[in-house]
XYZ file of C-alpha atoms in Angstrom:
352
model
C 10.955 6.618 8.128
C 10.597 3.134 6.739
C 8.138 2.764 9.514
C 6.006 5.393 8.891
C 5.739 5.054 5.097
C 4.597 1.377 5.975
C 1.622 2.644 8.342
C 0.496 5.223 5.384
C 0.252 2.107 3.226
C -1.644 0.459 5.648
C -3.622 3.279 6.550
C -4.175 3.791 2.525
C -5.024 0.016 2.221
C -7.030 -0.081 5.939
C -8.602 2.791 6.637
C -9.309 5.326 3.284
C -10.315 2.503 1.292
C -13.409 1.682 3.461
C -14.138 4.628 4.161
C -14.628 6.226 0.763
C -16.850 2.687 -0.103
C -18.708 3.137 3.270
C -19.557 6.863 2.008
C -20.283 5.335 -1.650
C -22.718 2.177 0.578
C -24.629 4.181 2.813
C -27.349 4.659 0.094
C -27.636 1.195 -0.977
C -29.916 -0.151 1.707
C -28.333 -3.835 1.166
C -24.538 -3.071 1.458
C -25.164 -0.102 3.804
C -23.008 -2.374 6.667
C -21.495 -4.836 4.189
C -17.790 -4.200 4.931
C -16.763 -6.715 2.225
C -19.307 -4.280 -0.273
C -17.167 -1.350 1.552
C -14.060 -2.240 0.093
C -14.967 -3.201 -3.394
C -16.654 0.184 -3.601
C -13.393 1.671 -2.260
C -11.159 0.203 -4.449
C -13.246 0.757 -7.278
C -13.458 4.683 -6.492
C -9.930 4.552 -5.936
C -8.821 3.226 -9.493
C -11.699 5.364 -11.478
C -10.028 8.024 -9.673
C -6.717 6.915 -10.464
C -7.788 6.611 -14.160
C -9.510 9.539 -14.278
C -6.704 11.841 -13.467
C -3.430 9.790 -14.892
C -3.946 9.574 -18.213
C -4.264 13.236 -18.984
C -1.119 13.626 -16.455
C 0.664 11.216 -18.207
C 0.311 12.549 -21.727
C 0.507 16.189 -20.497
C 4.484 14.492 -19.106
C 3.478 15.033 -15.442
C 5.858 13.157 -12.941
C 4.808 10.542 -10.982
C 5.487 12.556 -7.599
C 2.893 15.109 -8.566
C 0.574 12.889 -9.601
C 1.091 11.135 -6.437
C 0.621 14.325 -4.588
C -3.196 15.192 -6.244
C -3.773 11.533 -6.318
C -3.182 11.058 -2.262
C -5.069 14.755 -1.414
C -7.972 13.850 -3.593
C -8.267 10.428 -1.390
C -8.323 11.987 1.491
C -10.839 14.608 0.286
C -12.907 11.228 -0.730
C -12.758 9.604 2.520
C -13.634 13.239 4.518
C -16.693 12.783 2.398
C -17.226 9.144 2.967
C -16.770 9.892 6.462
C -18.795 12.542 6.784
C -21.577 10.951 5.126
C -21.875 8.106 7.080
C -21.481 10.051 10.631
C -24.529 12.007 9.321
C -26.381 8.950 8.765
C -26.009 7.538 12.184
C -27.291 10.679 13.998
C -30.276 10.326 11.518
C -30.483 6.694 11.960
C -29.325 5.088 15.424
C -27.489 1.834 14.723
C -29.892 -1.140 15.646
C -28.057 -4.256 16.486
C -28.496 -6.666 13.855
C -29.595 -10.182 15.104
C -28.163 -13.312 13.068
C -28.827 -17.125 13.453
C -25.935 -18.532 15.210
C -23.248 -20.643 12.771
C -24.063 -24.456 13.126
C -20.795 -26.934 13.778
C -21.421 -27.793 10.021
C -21.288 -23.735 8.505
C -18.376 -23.455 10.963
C -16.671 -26.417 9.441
C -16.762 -25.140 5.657
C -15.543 -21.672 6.996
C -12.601 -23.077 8.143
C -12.187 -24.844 4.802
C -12.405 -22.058 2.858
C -11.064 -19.634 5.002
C -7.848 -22.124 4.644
C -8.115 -22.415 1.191
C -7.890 -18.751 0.608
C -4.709 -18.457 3.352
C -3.066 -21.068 1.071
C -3.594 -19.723 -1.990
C -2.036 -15.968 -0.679
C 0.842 -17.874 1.089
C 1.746 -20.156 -2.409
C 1.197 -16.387 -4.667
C 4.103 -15.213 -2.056
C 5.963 -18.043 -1.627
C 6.415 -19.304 -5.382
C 6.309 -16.203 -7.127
C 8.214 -16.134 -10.426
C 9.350 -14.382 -13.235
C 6.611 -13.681 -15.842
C 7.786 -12.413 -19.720
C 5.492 -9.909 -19.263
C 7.206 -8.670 -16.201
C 10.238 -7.279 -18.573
C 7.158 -4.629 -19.258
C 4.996 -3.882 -16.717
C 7.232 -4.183 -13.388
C 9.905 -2.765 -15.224
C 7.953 0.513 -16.121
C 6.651 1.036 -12.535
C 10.488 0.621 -11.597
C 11.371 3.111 -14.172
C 8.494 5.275 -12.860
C 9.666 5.365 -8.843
C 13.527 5.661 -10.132
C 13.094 8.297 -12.811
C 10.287 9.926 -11.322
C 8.893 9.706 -15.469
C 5.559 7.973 -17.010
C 6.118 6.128 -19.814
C 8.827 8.004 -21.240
C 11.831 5.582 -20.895
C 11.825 2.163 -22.528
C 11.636 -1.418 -20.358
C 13.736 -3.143 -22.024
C 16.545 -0.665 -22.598
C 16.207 2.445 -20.417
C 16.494 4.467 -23.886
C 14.481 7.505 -24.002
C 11.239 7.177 -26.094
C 8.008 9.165 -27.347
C 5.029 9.007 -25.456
C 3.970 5.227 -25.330
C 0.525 5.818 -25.857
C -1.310 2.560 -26.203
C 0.295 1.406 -22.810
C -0.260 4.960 -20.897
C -4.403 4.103 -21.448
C -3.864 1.844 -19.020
C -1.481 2.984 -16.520
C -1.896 0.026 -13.799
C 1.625 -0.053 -13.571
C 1.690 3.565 -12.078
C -1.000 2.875 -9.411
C 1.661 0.171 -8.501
C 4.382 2.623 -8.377
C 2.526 4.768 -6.622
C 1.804 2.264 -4.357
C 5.679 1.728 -4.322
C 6.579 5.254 -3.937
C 3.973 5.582 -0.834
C 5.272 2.433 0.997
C 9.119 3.048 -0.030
C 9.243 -1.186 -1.123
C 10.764 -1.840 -3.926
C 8.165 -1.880 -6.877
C 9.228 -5.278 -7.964
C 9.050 -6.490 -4.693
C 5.657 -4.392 -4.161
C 4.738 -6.598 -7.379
C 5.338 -9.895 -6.833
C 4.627 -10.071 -2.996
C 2.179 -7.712 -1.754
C -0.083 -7.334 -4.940
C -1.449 -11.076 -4.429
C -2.531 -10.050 -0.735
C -4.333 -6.814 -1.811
C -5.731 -8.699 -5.024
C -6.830 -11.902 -4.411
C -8.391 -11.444 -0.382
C -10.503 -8.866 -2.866
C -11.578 -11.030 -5.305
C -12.734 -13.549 -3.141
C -14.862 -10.965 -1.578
C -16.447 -10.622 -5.017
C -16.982 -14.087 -5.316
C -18.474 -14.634 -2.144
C -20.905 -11.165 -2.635
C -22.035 -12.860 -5.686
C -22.095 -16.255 -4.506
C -24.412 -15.359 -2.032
C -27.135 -13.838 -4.439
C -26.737 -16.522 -6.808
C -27.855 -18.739 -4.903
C -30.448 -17.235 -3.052
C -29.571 -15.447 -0.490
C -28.665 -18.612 1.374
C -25.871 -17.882 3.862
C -25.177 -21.604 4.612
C -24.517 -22.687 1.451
C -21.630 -19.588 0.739
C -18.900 -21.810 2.334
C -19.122 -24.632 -0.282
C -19.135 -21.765 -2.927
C -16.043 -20.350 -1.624
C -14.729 -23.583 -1.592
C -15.956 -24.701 -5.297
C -14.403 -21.857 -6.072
C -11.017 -22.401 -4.770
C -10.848 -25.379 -6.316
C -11.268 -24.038 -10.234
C -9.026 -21.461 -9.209
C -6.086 -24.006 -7.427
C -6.529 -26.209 -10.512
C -7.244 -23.780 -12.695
C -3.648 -23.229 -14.492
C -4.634 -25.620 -17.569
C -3.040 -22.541 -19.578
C -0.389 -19.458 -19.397
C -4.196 -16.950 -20.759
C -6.892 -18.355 -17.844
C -8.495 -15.863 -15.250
C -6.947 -18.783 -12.930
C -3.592 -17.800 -13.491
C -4.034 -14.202 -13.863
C -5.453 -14.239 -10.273
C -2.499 -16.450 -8.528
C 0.585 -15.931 -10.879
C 0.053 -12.516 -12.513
C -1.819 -10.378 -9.894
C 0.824 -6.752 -10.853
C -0.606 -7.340 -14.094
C -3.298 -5.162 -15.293
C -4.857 -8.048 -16.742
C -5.329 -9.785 -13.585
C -7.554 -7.036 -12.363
C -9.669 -7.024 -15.244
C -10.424 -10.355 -15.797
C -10.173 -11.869 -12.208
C -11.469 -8.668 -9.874
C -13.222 -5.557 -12.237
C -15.077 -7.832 -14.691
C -16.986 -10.431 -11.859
C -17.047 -7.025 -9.931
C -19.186 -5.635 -13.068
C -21.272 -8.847 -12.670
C -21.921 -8.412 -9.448
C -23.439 -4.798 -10.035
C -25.521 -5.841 -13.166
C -27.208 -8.561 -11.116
C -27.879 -5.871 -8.139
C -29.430 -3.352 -10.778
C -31.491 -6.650 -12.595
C -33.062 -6.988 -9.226
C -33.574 -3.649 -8.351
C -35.260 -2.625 -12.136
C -37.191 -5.932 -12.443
C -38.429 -5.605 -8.854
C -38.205 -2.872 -6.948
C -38.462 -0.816 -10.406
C -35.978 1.874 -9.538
C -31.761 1.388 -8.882
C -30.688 4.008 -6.476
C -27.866 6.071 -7.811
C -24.853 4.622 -5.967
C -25.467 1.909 -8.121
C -24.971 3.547 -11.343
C -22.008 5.650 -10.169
C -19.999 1.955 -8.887
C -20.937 0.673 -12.721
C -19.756 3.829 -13.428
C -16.392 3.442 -11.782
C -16.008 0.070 -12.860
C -15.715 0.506 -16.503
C -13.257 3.314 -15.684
C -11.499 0.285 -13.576
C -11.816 -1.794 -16.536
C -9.928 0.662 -18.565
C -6.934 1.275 -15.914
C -5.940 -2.605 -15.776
C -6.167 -2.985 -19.652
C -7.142 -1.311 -22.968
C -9.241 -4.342 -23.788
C -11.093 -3.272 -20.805
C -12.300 -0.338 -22.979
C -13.925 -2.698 -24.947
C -15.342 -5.720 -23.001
C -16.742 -3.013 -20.548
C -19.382 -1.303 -22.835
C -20.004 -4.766 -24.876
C -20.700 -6.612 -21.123
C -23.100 -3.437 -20.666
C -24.611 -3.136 -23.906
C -25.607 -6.843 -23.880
C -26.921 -6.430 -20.428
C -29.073 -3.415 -22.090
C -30.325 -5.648 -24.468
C -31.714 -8.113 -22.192
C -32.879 -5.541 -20.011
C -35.146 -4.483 -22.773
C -36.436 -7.737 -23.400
C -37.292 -8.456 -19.965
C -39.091 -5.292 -18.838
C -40.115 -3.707 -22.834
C -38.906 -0.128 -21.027
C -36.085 1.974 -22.950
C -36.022 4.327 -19.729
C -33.025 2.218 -17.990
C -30.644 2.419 -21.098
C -30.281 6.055 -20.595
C -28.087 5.631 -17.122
C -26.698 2.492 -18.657
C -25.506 4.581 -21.552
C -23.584 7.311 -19.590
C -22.198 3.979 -17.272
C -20.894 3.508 -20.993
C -19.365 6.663 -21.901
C -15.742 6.078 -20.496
C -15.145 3.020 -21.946
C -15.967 4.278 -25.437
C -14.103 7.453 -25.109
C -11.183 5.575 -24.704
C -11.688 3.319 -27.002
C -12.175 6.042 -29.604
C -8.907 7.916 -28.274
C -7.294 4.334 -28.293
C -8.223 4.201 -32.241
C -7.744 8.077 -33.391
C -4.682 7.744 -31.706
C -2.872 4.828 -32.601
């Protein structure tokens, strides 16, 4: 059994993800075979999701073994799709071989550097994992969640029954964890502290590296010495408890750590696609929007403050849109990318 429950968490991690972003890619013309685009987009679907459906089963005192249930049939309903949608594309579209210039002895020399930076960094996040204050919280209430089979109605620190904790159950990143937990059969605080750094931070760097590579122009050799740039702010990067640094090594179960350090260079990422697409090619295609979409609904499940920051990082983005190309047509899809994060900022502040 222990077995099993192991290959579903693979398969969930794998397999679904993909395959829901693949469905998600196949209309972005860029990303259509970008399996590092794939999983982003996966992951992304698969927290919006997540969001979408857990806070109203949360307050409605759903427990977590239903939600698990429509959470895990819904995924597989997603990657059907996915699936489905990319097998139809391939008998429209034959898959040409794509031709690329051959790695030099240099490019494969800075691979290997970064590729061994980012190995490090996963093996010290498993290796020298501690205790965080925080963790009397958040691991604590996905243990409470797999144990009790209860959201948010049982306190951390004292197992005493409670009201609905409402500002915390806005952002229930805890019970994607437990979920996680529950699917897998690990221990949640074990499911915390050791396998959240390998889902989390071989992601991020995927973000970095996607945005790396438009930043600076498209230039495939020069990615490597990104990467490794990179590494090296992050490595050295613990100059306090608060940085994105230390969110992304030491604090990766925290909801936090996926909105600063994954969701919000994620958002980047997809405002610099759209900037290109609207300034140039004068129309986004609509996978875009829906992955901005999902994001701020991302934002939202790792923190409450990712309520806020998402429509302000959009808004501003709006504004300089504007500026730029003196058209108010784009704001309207940029609006509606808006709409979760301020309906749950306004249930945040008529509720509280």
């Amino acid at each position: 059994m222990p077995v099993v429950r192991i290959v579903l968490l693979l398969l969930f991690l794998a397999v679904i993800t993909p395959g829901i972003g693949a469905g998600i890619c196949n209309y972005i013309k860029e990303y259509k075979r970008n399996v590092a685009f794939h999983f982003l987009a996966g992951f992304l679907a698969e927290w919006a999701l997540f969001q979408l459906i857990a806070v109203p089963a949360i307050v409605m005192g759903a427990t977590l073994t239903g939600l698990s249930i429509v959470y895990g049939i819904l995924l597989v309903l997603c990657f059907i799709a996915g699936s489905a949608v990319k097998a139809a594309d391939r008998k429209k579209t034959p898959a040409l071989k794509v031709v690329r210039e051959p790695f030099s002895k240099g490019e494969k020399r800075l691979w290997a550097i970064a590729l061994a930076g980012i190995l490090i960094q996963l093996v010290l996040a498993v290796v020298m994992a501690f205790e965080d204050g925080d963790d009397a919280f958040y691991v604590t209430t996905s243990n409470l969640s797999v144990t009790w089979d209860s959201m948010y109605r049982l306190l951390p620190y004292n197992f005493g029954s409670t009201s609905l904790d409402f500002r915390h159950c806005l952002a229930p990143f805890p019970i994607w964890i437990a979920f996680l937990s529950k699917l897998s059969g690990i221990h949640p605080a074990v499911f915390s502290h050791t396998l959240m750094p390998l889902i989390l931070l071989p992601l991020a760097y995927c973000i970095y590296g996607l945005l790396g590579y438009r930043l600076l122009g498209k230039n495939r050799k020069k990615l490597p010495a990104f990467l490794i740039f990179a590494e090296v702010l992050i490595l050295w990067g613990n100059v306090s408890a608060y940085t994105a640094e230390t969110f992304l090594i030491s604090r990766t179960r925290q909801g936090k750590a996926l909105l600063c350090a994954v969701v919000v260079p994620a958002m980047f990422l997809l405002l610099h696609i759209l900037a290109e697409r609207l300034l140039y090619d004068k129309k986004a295609e609509k996978s875009l929007w829906l992955l901005l979409t999902m994001a701020v609904f991302s934002a939202g499940l790792g923190s409450t403050m990712g309520d806020f920051l998402s429509p302000f990082l959009l808004g501003v983005f709006g504004l300089c849109l504007l500026f730029m190309t003196k058209k108010w047509k784009p704001l309207l899809p940029l609006f509606f990318c808006m709409v979760p994060g301020l309906c749950y900022m306004v249930l945040y502040a008529v509720v509280k």
